[in-house]
C-alpha cells in the first residue's frame, strides 16, 4: 500500500508533460555555460601541483589583490544596500515630477559598457575633474586609489539592490504601516518591526548580487584604479596580467581561489537568508 501511495505522489509531482525533455535541456544548458567552463579553471590550475598551486595563489602580490578585491566589493555592497533601499523607497512611496526618469536612470549601469563607465568616472574624479578638483583641496583623492575602486563598484552594483527591493515594497501594504502608527509606533519602530523583516530577504539577495558583480568587475575598475601592484591592483586584473604573460595555470589558480571563496560566501548568505525567512515565518 505504501508503494502505491509513493507512486501516486510521484505522479502528482510530474503532472505537467515534458519533464524529462526540459530537465535534460536544463542540465545540458547549465553544463555547457557554467559547469564545464568552471571545471576548466580547476583543470588548468591542477597542472601546477599542490605546492605550485599554493605558491601561485598565495604570493604577496596575489594576497594584496585578494584583500583589495574582497574589501572594496564588500564596502560597495554595503553602500549599495543602504542607499539602494533609500532609492527604492523614494521611487515606490512618493509621487513626484521626474520619478519615472530617475527610475530609468537606475538601470543605466546595466546598459552602459563598463569601459565607458570607467573612463567617465576617471575623468570625473581625477584631480582636474569636475568632482575631483573640489575634493583635492580637502585632501581627498579618488582616482587611482582604493576609494576610486569603491566608487566604480558602487556604480555598477546599485541596480541589483534597487530592483530586488522595489517589488517587495510595492507589495507591502501601507495599511500595515498606518495600523502600526495608530497603535503608537513611531517611524523608526515601524521600519524596524514592520518594514525591515519584509524586505530583509530581498536585501540579502540584492547585496549578494551586488557583491558578486563587484568581485568580478574588470572594465570599469581598470581605468580608475591605476593598476598599481600591491596598492590598487585587483584580482581580476592580476588574472589578466597572468594570461598576458602566458601563465595560464597561475591565472587559473587565482581564479580558482576567487571562485571557491565567492561560493562559500554566497552559500553562507543563502543559509542566513533561509534561516531568517524561517524565523520570521514562525512569528
Short mmCIF file of C-alpha atoms in Angstrom, two decimals:
data_model
loop_
_atom_site.label_atom_id
_atom_site.label_comp_id
_atom_site.label_asym_id
_atom_site.label_seq_id
_atom_site.Cartn_x
_atom_site.Cartn_y
_atom_site.Cartn_z
CA UNK A 1 0.00 0.00 0.00
CA UNK A 2 2.81 2.34 0.85
CA UNK A 3 4.47 1.69 -2.53
CA UNK A 4 1.23 2.56 -4.32
CA UNK A 5 0.94 5.75 -2.28
CA UNK A 6 4.52 6.75 -3.10
CA UNK A 7 3.88 6.03 -6.77
CA UNK A 8 0.77 8.21 -6.77
CA UNK A 9 2.65 11.03 -5.01
CA UNK A 10 5.43 10.80 -7.56
CA UNK A 11 2.95 11.07 -10.41
CA UNK A 12 1.32 14.05 -8.75
CA UNK A 13 4.65 15.86 -8.79
CA UNK A 14 5.04 15.05 -12.51
CA UNK A 15 1.63 16.17 -13.81
CA UNK A 16 2.99 18.59 -16.41
CA UNK A 17 4.18 16.90 -19.64
CA UNK A 18 7.71 17.21 -20.99
CA UNK A 19 9.53 16.96 -17.67
CA UNK A 20 12.28 14.62 -18.93
CA UNK A 21 12.92 16.72 -22.04
CA UNK A 22 13.01 20.06 -20.24
CA UNK A 23 15.15 18.66 -17.40
CA UNK A 24 17.64 17.23 -19.89
CA UNK A 25 17.78 20.55 -21.74
CA UNK A 26 18.28 22.44 -18.47
CA UNK A 27 21.13 20.18 -17.35
CA UNK A 28 22.79 20.38 -20.79
CA UNK A 29 22.42 24.15 -20.96
CA UNK A 30 23.82 24.73 -17.46
CA UNK A 31 26.65 22.26 -18.10
CA UNK A 32 27.74 23.96 -21.33
CA UNK A 33 27.51 27.51 -19.99
CA UNK A 34 28.51 27.09 -16.32
CA UNK A 35 29.78 23.72 -15.12
CA UNK A 36 32.22 22.86 -17.92
CA UNK A 37 33.84 26.35 -18.12
CA UNK A 38 34.15 26.48 -14.33
CA UNK A 39 35.65 22.99 -14.18
CA UNK A 40 38.31 24.04 -16.69
CA UNK A 41 39.61 26.54 -14.14
CA UNK A 42 40.40 23.72 -11.73
CA UNK A 43 41.71 21.53 -14.56
CA UNK A 44 44.20 24.17 -15.73
CA UNK A 45 45.37 25.00 -12.20
CA UNK A 46 45.85 21.31 -11.35
CA UNK A 47 48.87 21.22 -13.66
CA UNK A 48 50.78 23.24 -11.06
CA UNK A 49 50.53 20.55 -8.42
CA UNK A 50 49.60 21.29 -4.83
CA UNK A 51 52.83 23.10 -3.99
CA UNK A 52 52.80 25.18 -7.16
CA UNK A 53 49.13 26.00 -6.69
CA UNK A 54 49.73 27.29 -3.16
CA UNK A 55 52.73 29.34 -4.26
CA UNK A 56 50.84 30.90 -7.19
CA UNK A 57 47.69 31.59 -5.22
CA UNK A 58 49.28 32.93 -2.04
CA UNK A 59 52.16 35.12 -3.15
CA UNK A 60 52.41 38.56 -1.55
CA UNK A 61 51.17 40.35 -4.66
CA UNK A 62 48.23 37.97 -5.06
CA UNK A 63 47.21 38.26 -1.40
CA UNK A 64 47.22 42.05 -1.70
CA UNK A 65 44.95 41.75 -4.75
CA UNK A 66 42.60 39.42 -2.84
CA UNK A 67 42.40 41.82 0.07
CA UNK A 68 41.66 44.78 -2.20
CA UNK A 69 39.07 42.94 -4.29
CA UNK A 70 37.11 41.48 -1.38
CA UNK A 71 37.41 44.62 0.75
CA UNK A 72 36.23 47.04 -1.92
CA UNK A 73 33.48 44.66 -3.07
CA UNK A 74 32.20 44.33 0.49
CA UNK A 75 32.28 48.09 1.02
CA UNK A 76 30.46 48.72 -2.27
CA UNK A 77 27.87 46.06 -1.41
CA UNK A 78 27.14 47.63 1.96
CA UNK A 79 26.87 51.13 0.46
CA UNK A 80 24.53 49.88 -2.25
CA UNK A 81 22.40 48.05 0.31
CA UNK A 82 21.90 51.20 2.40
CA UNK A 83 21.30 53.67 -0.40
CA UNK A 84 19.56 51.14 -2.63
CA UNK A 85 16.82 50.75 -0.02
CA UNK A 86 16.51 54.54 0.24
CA UNK A 87 16.21 54.95 -3.54
CA UNK A 88 13.73 52.09 -3.83
CA UNK A 89 11.65 53.58 -1.00
CA UNK A 90 11.52 57.02 -2.65
CA UNK A 91 10.60 55.55 -6.05
CA UNK A 92 7.82 53.39 -4.59
CA UNK A 93 6.36 55.52 -1.80
CA UNK A 94 6.42 59.01 -3.32
CA UNK A 95 4.99 60.50 -6.50
CA UNK A 96 6.95 63.49 -7.82
CA UNK A 97 7.93 65.02 -11.17
CA UNK A 98 10.74 63.08 -12.84
CA UNK A 99 10.15 59.88 -10.85
CA UNK A 100 9.95 57.71 -13.97
CA UNK A 101 13.10 59.32 -15.33
CA UNK A 102 15.02 58.54 -12.13
CA UNK A 103 13.59 55.03 -12.17
CA UNK A 104 15.00 54.56 -15.66
CA UNK A 105 18.39 56.04 -14.74
CA UNK A 106 18.78 53.36 -12.06
CA UNK A 107 19.16 50.77 -14.85
CA UNK A 108 21.82 52.81 -16.65
CA UNK A 109 24.76 50.80 -15.20
CA UNK A 110 23.18 47.69 -16.74
CA UNK A 111 23.17 49.17 -20.25
CA UNK A 112 26.35 51.24 -20.09
CA UNK A 113 29.53 49.40 -21.19
CA UNK A 114 31.82 49.02 -18.20
CA UNK A 115 34.77 50.52 -20.04
CA UNK A 116 32.74 53.64 -20.78
CA UNK A 117 31.72 53.84 -17.12
CA UNK A 118 35.36 53.52 -16.06
CA UNK A 119 36.52 56.30 -18.37
CA UNK A 120 33.67 58.58 -17.29
CA UNK A 121 34.31 58.02 -13.59
CA UNK A 122 38.07 58.50 -14.00
CA UNK A 123 37.54 61.78 -15.85
CA UNK A 124 35.01 62.94 -13.28
CA UNK A 125 37.06 62.09 -10.19
CA UNK A 126 40.55 62.92 -11.48
CA UNK A 127 42.35 65.78 -9.78
CA UNK A 128 41.33 68.12 -12.61
CA UNK A 129 37.84 66.61 -12.99
CA UNK A 130 34.56 68.25 -12.07
CA UNK A 131 34.32 66.49 -8.72
CA UNK A 132 37.98 65.68 -8.24
CA UNK A 133 39.07 69.32 -8.25
CA UNK A 134 36.59 70.00 -5.44
CA UNK A 135 37.88 67.10 -3.35
CA UNK A 136 41.59 67.69 -3.90
CA UNK A 137 41.78 70.81 -1.65
CA UNK A 138 40.17 68.70 1.09
CA UNK A 139 42.94 66.12 0.78
CA UNK A 140 40.61 63.52 -0.75
CA UNK A 141 41.92 61.67 -3.78
CA UNK A 142 39.57 59.28 -5.57
CA UNK A 143 41.10 58.30 -8.91
CA UNK A 144 43.95 55.78 -8.73
CA UNK A 145 43.13 54.87 -5.12
CA UNK A 146 41.07 52.13 -3.43
CA UNK A 147 38.38 54.77 -2.87
CA UNK A 148 38.04 55.12 -6.62
CA UNK A 149 37.56 51.36 -6.93
CA UNK A 150 34.74 51.51 -4.37
CA UNK A 151 33.11 54.32 -6.36
CA UNK A 152 33.24 52.26 -9.57
CA UNK A 153 31.93 49.10 -7.89
CA UNK A 154 29.14 51.05 -6.21
CA UNK A 155 28.14 52.47 -9.56
CA UNK A 156 27.83 49.10 -11.31
CA UNK A 157 26.14 47.36 -8.35
CA UNK A 158 23.40 49.83 -7.43
CA UNK A 159 20.64 48.45 -9.72
CA UNK A 160 20.84 44.99 -8.16
CA UNK A 161 19.67 46.22 -4.76
CA UNK A 162 17.08 48.68 -6.04
CA UNK A 163 15.46 46.18 -8.40
CA UNK A 164 15.26 43.41 -5.81
CA UNK A 165 13.79 45.63 -3.06
CA UNK A 166 11.32 47.56 -5.25
CA UNK A 167 8.84 44.70 -5.87
CA UNK A 168 8.72 43.88 -2.16
CA UNK A 169 7.95 47.48 -1.24
CA UNK A 170 5.27 47.64 -3.94
CA UNK A 171 3.54 44.58 -2.49
CA UNK A 172 3.89 45.85 1.08
CA UNK A 173 0.51 47.27 2.05
CA UNK A 174 0.57 50.76 3.52
CA UNK A 175 -2.34 49.86 5.78
CA UNK A 176 0.04 47.80 7.93
CA UNK A 177 2.25 50.84 8.49
CA UNK A 178 -0.78 53.01 9.23
CA UNK A 179 -2.03 50.44 11.74
CA UNK A 180 1.35 50.44 13.49
CA UNK A 181 1.29 54.25 13.63
CA UNK A 182 -2.24 54.23 15.04
CA UNK A 183 -1.04 51.92 17.81
CA UNK A 184 1.61 54.46 18.83
CA UNK A 185 4.68 53.19 16.95
CA UNK A 186 7.00 55.91 15.68
CA UNK A 187 8.61 55.79 12.23
CA UNK A 188 11.79 54.08 13.43
CA UNK A 189 9.89 51.32 15.25
CA UNK A 190 7.61 50.87 12.25
CA UNK A 191 10.60 50.46 9.97
CA UNK A 192 12.40 48.01 12.27
CA UNK A 193 9.38 45.93 13.26
CA UNK A 194 7.21 46.07 10.13
CA UNK A 195 9.17 47.02 7.03
CA UNK A 196 12.64 45.59 7.67
CA UNK A 197 11.51 41.97 8.26
CA UNK A 198 9.61 42.06 4.97
CA UNK A 199 12.46 43.42 2.87
CA UNK A 200 15.31 41.53 4.57
CA UNK A 201 15.29 38.56 2.13
CA UNK A 202 15.33 40.98 -0.82
CA UNK A 203 18.09 42.99 0.85
CA UNK A 204 20.24 39.90 1.27
CA UNK A 205 19.62 38.87 -2.33
CA UNK A 206 20.46 42.35 -3.60
CA UNK A 207 23.61 42.51 -1.51
CA UNK A 208 24.68 39.07 -2.77
CA UNK A 209 24.19 40.08 -6.40
CA UNK A 210 25.95 43.42 -5.96
CA UNK A 211 28.85 41.81 -4.09
CA UNK A 212 29.27 39.04 -6.67
CA UNK A 213 29.10 41.51 -9.55
CA UNK A 214 31.66 43.78 -7.90
CA UNK A 215 34.05 40.93 -7.16
CA UNK A 216 34.33 40.01 -10.82
CA UNK A 217 34.22 43.54 -12.24
CA UNK A 218 37.10 44.50 -14.50
CA UNK A 219 36.17 47.05 -17.17
CA UNK A 220 35.12 49.99 -15.01
CA UNK A 221 37.82 49.42 -12.38
CA UNK A 222 40.83 49.07 -14.66
CA UNK A 223 40.72 52.77 -15.59
CA UNK A 224 40.02 54.40 -12.23
CA UNK A 225 42.27 52.13 -10.14
CA UNK A 226 45.60 52.96 -11.76
CA UNK A 227 46.57 49.25 -11.57
CA UNK A 228 49.50 49.72 -9.20
CA UNK A 229 50.72 46.38 -7.80
CA UNK A 230 50.31 45.98 -4.03
CA UNK A 231 48.18 49.15 -3.94
CA UNK A 232 45.35 49.33 -6.49
CA UNK A 233 45.67 46.07 -8.40
CA UNK A 234 42.51 43.97 -8.18
CA UNK A 235 42.43 40.18 -8.54
CA UNK A 236 40.68 40.11 -11.97
CA UNK A 237 43.34 42.44 -13.34
CA UNK A 238 46.07 40.21 -11.94
CA UNK A 239 44.47 37.25 -13.68
CA UNK A 240 44.53 39.21 -16.93
CA UNK A 241 48.20 40.03 -16.35
CA UNK A 242 48.99 36.33 -15.82
CA UNK A 243 47.23 35.42 -19.05
CA UNK A 244 49.14 38.09 -21.00
CA UNK A 245 52.33 36.52 -19.67
CA UNK A 246 51.09 33.09 -20.88
CA UNK A 247 50.94 31.89 -17.29
CA UNK A 248 47.56 30.24 -17.75
CA UNK A 249 47.97 27.90 -14.80
CA UNK A 250 48.88 30.77 -12.47
CA UNK A 251 45.89 32.80 -13.61
CA UNK A 252 43.63 29.77 -13.17
CA UNK A 253 44.94 29.29 -9.62
CA UNK A 254 43.94 32.84 -8.67
CA UNK A 255 40.56 32.39 -10.38
CA UNK A 256 40.00 29.12 -8.50
CA UNK A 257 40.58 30.81 -5.14
CA UNK A 258 38.19 33.62 -6.05
CA UNK A 259 35.60 31.10 -7.21
CA UNK A 260 35.80 28.93 -4.10
CA UNK A 261 35.77 31.89 -1.72
CA UNK A 262 32.85 33.52 -3.51
CA UNK A 263 30.93 30.24 -3.47
CA UNK A 264 31.29 29.85 0.28
CA UNK A 265 30.39 33.48 0.94
CA UNK A 266 27.25 33.19 -1.18
CA UNK A 267 26.45 29.85 0.46
CA UNK A 268 26.63 31.43 3.91
CA UNK A 269 24.47 34.33 2.75
CA UNK A 270 21.85 31.94 1.35
CA UNK A 271 21.87 29.89 4.55
CA UNK A 272 21.35 33.05 6.58
CA UNK A 273 18.56 34.12 4.24
CA UNK A 274 16.86 30.73 4.61
CA UNK A 275 17.22 30.87 8.40
CA UNK A 276 15.87 34.41 8.51
CA UNK A 277 12.82 33.54 6.41
CA UNK A 278 12.12 30.52 8.61
CA UNK A 279 12.45 32.63 11.76
CA UNK A 280 10.01 35.27 10.60
CA UNK A 281 7.58 32.68 9.23
CA UNK A 282 7.19 31.29 12.77
CA UNK A 283 6.40 34.72 14.23
#
